[in-house]
């Protein structure tokens, strides 16, 4: 009984550590890139009005670079 509880505890602890590691990897983000006229895409409409992005849980720059 004690041995099975110990194995279960180690398994759950390992899964939690793995989950934190994956979350840390996903939240690391990417360095900011300036938009220059050389990088404009012809199928997009650009505006001088800024867009405020408020990421939710787990959101980062990776979330918004999906189309690049």
Short mmCIF file of C-alpha atoms in Angstrom, two decimals:
data_model
loop_
_atom_site.label_atom_id
_atom_site.label_comp_id
_atom_site.label_asym_id
_atom_site.label_seq_id
_atom_site.Cartn_x
_atom_site.Cartn_y
_atom_site.Cartn_z
CA UNK A 1 0.00 0.00 0.00
CA UNK A 2 2.74 2.48 0.96
CA UNK A 3 4.73 1.54 -2.12
CA UNK A 4 1.81 2.21 -4.47
CA UNK A 5 1.14 5.60 -2.80
CA UNK A 6 4.81 6.51 -3.20
CA UNK A 7 4.74 5.55 -6.89
CA UNK A 8 1.51 7.52 -7.41
CA UNK A 9 3.01 10.57 -5.66
CA UNK A 10 6.16 10.44 -7.75
CA UNK A 11 4.09 10.04 -10.94
CA UNK A 12 1.84 13.00 -10.13
CA UNK A 13 4.84 15.11 -9.11
CA UNK A 14 6.61 14.25 -12.36
CA UNK A 15 3.53 15.18 -14.40
CA UNK A 16 3.26 18.52 -12.59
CA UNK A 17 6.94 19.29 -13.23
CA UNK A 18 6.51 18.34 -16.89
CA UNK A 19 3.45 20.61 -17.17
CA UNK A 20 5.37 23.54 -15.65
CA UNK A 21 8.27 22.90 -18.03
CA UNK A 22 5.97 22.89 -21.06
CA UNK A 23 4.18 26.05 -19.87
CA UNK A 24 7.52 27.80 -19.34
CA UNK A 25 8.59 26.84 -22.86
CA UNK A 26 5.35 28.16 -24.35
CA UNK A 27 5.54 31.45 -22.44
CA UNK A 28 9.11 32.28 -23.43
CA UNK A 29 7.90 34.30 -26.43
CA UNK A 30 9.94 35.66 -29.29
CA UNK A 31 11.97 38.84 -29.61
CA UNK A 32 10.06 41.84 -30.92
CA UNK A 33 10.46 42.64 -34.58
CA UNK A 34 9.99 46.09 -36.05
CA UNK A 35 7.71 46.36 -39.07
CA UNK A 36 9.45 47.98 -42.00
CA UNK A 37 8.03 48.69 -45.43
CA UNK A 38 10.24 45.89 -46.79
CA UNK A 39 8.27 43.37 -44.72
CA UNK A 40 4.78 44.50 -45.77
CA UNK A 41 2.52 41.79 -47.14
CA UNK A 42 0.41 42.64 -50.17
CA UNK A 43 -2.68 40.78 -48.90
CA UNK A 44 -2.95 42.85 -45.66
CA UNK A 45 -4.22 46.37 -45.01
CA UNK A 46 -1.96 48.39 -42.71
CA UNK A 47 -3.02 51.27 -40.47
CA UNK A 48 -1.23 53.79 -38.24
CA UNK A 49 -3.75 53.09 -35.44
CA UNK A 50 -2.16 50.75 -32.88
CA UNK A 51 -3.85 47.55 -31.77
CA UNK A 52 -3.85 46.74 -28.06
CA UNK A 53 -3.33 43.01 -27.54
CA UNK A 54 -4.12 41.62 -24.10
CA UNK A 55 -3.08 37.97 -24.06
CA UNK A 56 -4.92 35.53 -21.86
CA UNK A 57 -3.52 32.59 -19.97
CA UNK A 58 -0.61 31.17 -21.92
CA UNK A 59 -0.77 33.91 -24.55
CA UNK A 60 2.50 35.38 -25.79
CA UNK A 61 4.14 36.68 -28.92
CA UNK A 62 3.93 33.16 -30.34
CA UNK A 63 0.15 33.54 -30.32
CA UNK A 64 0.27 36.54 -32.64
CA UNK A 65 3.05 35.38 -34.99
CA UNK A 66 1.06 32.42 -36.36
CA UNK A 67 0.58 33.95 -39.80
CA UNK A 68 4.24 34.83 -40.36
#
